[in-house]
Amino acid sequence: MTQIVNGYRCENCTDVSNAKRGLDPENPTHDPLKQEKLDRERGRVPEPAVTFTGRLAGLVRDEAPAGPVARLLDISA
């Protein structure tokens, strides 16, 4: 049975306990990567921190290339 406790959707007694303490039952550890995933699933897309206008507007890419950062660093030199 689904319950709403403190504005959080709870599926079981552990979720209810977390919600009573003010923790999001879907992300009780406050993991930022998991929170971004949950926000995207719910349709909440964060606004960019900085918006460039004028001549700088064309220089900004929409998204950074995906891939591990370690591959971009050359440590052999």
PDB file of C-alpha atoms in Angstrom:
ATOM      1  CA  MET A   1       0.000   0.000   0.000  1.00  0.00           C
ATOM      2  CA  THR A   2       1.349   3.408  -0.941  1.00  0.00           C
ATOM      3  CA  GLN A   3       1.249   6.179   1.656  1.00  0.00           C
ATOM      4  CA  ILE A   4       2.222   9.838   1.566  1.00  0.00           C
ATOM      5  CA  VAL A   5       4.276  10.900   4.606  1.00  0.00           C
ATOM      6  CA  ASN A   6       5.668  14.454   4.820  1.00  0.00           C
ATOM      7  CA  GLY A   7       5.147  14.778   1.063  1.00  0.00           C
ATOM      8  CA  TYR A   8       7.130  11.631   0.218  1.00  0.00           C
ATOM      9  CA  ARG A   9       5.640   8.550  -1.441  1.00  0.00           C
ATOM     10  CA  CYS A  10       6.281   5.537   0.803  1.00  0.00           C
ATOM     11  CA  GLU A  11       5.996   1.880  -0.214  1.00  0.00           C
ATOM     12  CA  ASN A  12       6.993   0.164   3.059  1.00  0.00           C
ATOM     13  CA  CYS A  13       7.754   0.784   6.738  1.00  0.00           C
ATOM     14  CA  THR A  14      11.390   1.718   6.027  1.00  0.00           C
ATOM     15  CA  ASP A  15      10.256   4.424   3.608  1.00  0.00           C
ATOM     16  CA  VAL A  16       7.808   5.726   6.245  1.00  0.00           C
ATOM     17  CA  SER A  17      10.588   5.840   8.852  1.00  0.00           C
ATOM     18  CA  ASN A  18      12.875   7.776   6.500  1.00  0.00           C
ATOM     19  CA  ALA A  19      10.089  10.185   5.525  1.00  0.00           C
ATOM     20  CA  LYS A  20       9.272  10.887   9.189  1.00  0.00           C
ATOM     21  CA  ARG A  21      12.926  11.884   9.693  1.00  0.00           C
ATOM     22  CA  GLY A  22      12.751  14.188   6.659  1.00  0.00           C
ATOM     23  CA  LEU A  23      14.766  11.927   4.339  1.00  0.00           C
ATOM     24  CA  ASP A  24      13.637  11.205   0.789  1.00  0.00           C
ATOM     25  CA  PRO A  25      12.813   7.458   0.800  1.00  0.00           C
ATOM     26  CA  GLU A  26      14.017   7.128  -2.801  1.00  0.00           C
ATOM     27  CA  ASN A  27      17.409   8.673  -1.955  1.00  0.00           C
ATOM     28  CA  PRO A  28      17.996   8.561   1.829  1.00  0.00           C
ATOM     29  CA  THR A  29      21.795   8.877   1.468  1.00  0.00           C
ATOM     30  CA  HIS A  30      21.532  12.145  -0.528  1.00  0.00           C
ATOM     31  CA  ASP A  31      23.644  10.692  -3.353  1.00  0.00           C
ATOM     32  CA  PRO A  32      23.888  13.524  -5.939  1.00  0.00           C
ATOM     33  CA  LEU A  33      24.172  11.183  -8.929  1.00  0.00           C
ATOM     34  CA  LYS A  34      21.095   9.236  -7.874  1.00  0.00           C
ATOM     35  CA  GLN A  35      19.239  12.503  -7.238  1.00  0.00           C
ATOM     36  CA  GLU A  36      20.038  13.752 -10.746  1.00  0.00           C
ATOM     37  CA  LYS A  37      18.717  10.472 -12.173  1.00  0.00           C
ATOM     38  CA  LEU A  38      15.530  10.728 -10.090  1.00  0.00           C
ATOM     39  CA  ASP A  39      15.032  14.352 -11.152  1.00  0.00           C
ATOM     40  CA  ARG A  40      15.386  13.431 -14.843  1.00  0.00           C
ATOM     41  CA  GLU A  41      12.854  10.595 -14.432  1.00  0.00           C
ATOM     42  CA  ARG A  42      10.394  13.026 -12.833  1.00  0.00           C
ATOM     43  CA  GLY A  43      10.885  15.566 -15.608  1.00  0.00           C
ATOM     44  CA  ARG A  44      12.779  18.073 -13.477  1.00  0.00           C
ATOM     45  CA  VAL A  45      15.700  19.355 -15.501  1.00  0.00           C
ATOM     46  CA  PRO A  46      17.980  21.697 -13.551  1.00  0.00           C
ATOM     47  CA  GLU A  47      18.590  25.148 -14.954  1.00  0.00           C
ATOM     48  CA  PRO A  48      22.168  25.879 -15.987  1.00  0.00           C
ATOM     49  CA  ALA A  49      24.218  27.743 -13.372  1.00  0.00           C
ATOM     50  CA  VAL A  50      25.469  30.232 -15.972  1.00  0.00           C
ATOM     51  CA  THR A  51      23.837  31.444 -19.178  1.00  0.00           C
ATOM     52  CA  PHE A  52      26.014  33.195 -21.742  1.00  0.00           C
ATOM     53  CA  THR A  53      24.584  35.803 -24.093  1.00  0.00           C
ATOM     54  CA  GLY A  54      25.967  37.916 -26.900  1.00  0.00           C
ATOM     55  CA  ARG A  55      29.193  36.704 -28.506  1.00  0.00           C
ATOM     56  CA  LEU A  56      29.704  33.990 -25.898  1.00  0.00           C
ATOM     57  CA  ALA A  57      26.335  32.335 -26.550  1.00  0.00           C
ATOM     58  CA  GLY A  58      27.585  30.432 -29.598  1.00  0.00           C
ATOM     59  CA  LEU A  59      30.668  29.090 -27.832  1.00  0.00           C
ATOM     60  CA  VAL A  60      28.834  26.960 -25.276  1.00  0.00           C
ATOM     61  CA  ARG A  61      28.074  23.321 -26.070  1.00  0.00           C
ATOM     62  CA  ASP A  62      24.818  21.861 -24.787  1.00  0.00           C
ATOM     63  CA  GLU A  63      26.427  18.843 -23.153  1.00  0.00           C
ATOM     64  CA  ALA A  64      29.961  17.783 -22.381  1.00  0.00           C
ATOM     65  CA  PRO A  65      31.223  14.641 -24.104  1.00  0.00           C
ATOM     66  CA  ALA A  66      30.585  11.519 -22.064  1.00  0.00           C
ATOM     67  CA  GLY A  67      33.561   9.481 -21.024  1.00  0.00           C
ATOM     68  CA  PRO A  68      35.945   8.942 -18.175  1.00  0.00           C
ATOM     69  CA  VAL A  69      38.186  11.880 -17.361  1.00  0.00           C
ATOM     70  CA  ALA A  70      41.177   9.599 -16.771  1.00  0.00           C
ATOM     71  CA  ARG A  71      41.419   8.845 -20.488  1.00  0.00           C
ATOM     72  CA  LEU A  72      41.899  12.529 -21.261  1.00  0.00           C
ATOM     73  CA  LEU A  73      44.920  12.848 -18.960  1.00  0.00           C
ATOM     74  CA  ASP A  74      48.330  11.817 -20.312  1.00  0.00           C
ATOM     75  CA  ILE A  75      50.521  10.732 -17.393  1.00  0.00           C
ATOM     76  CA  SER A  76      53.278   9.144 -19.502  1.00  0.00           C
ATOM     77  CA  ALA A  77      55.181  12.408 -20.054  1.00  0.00           C
TER      78      ALA A  77
END
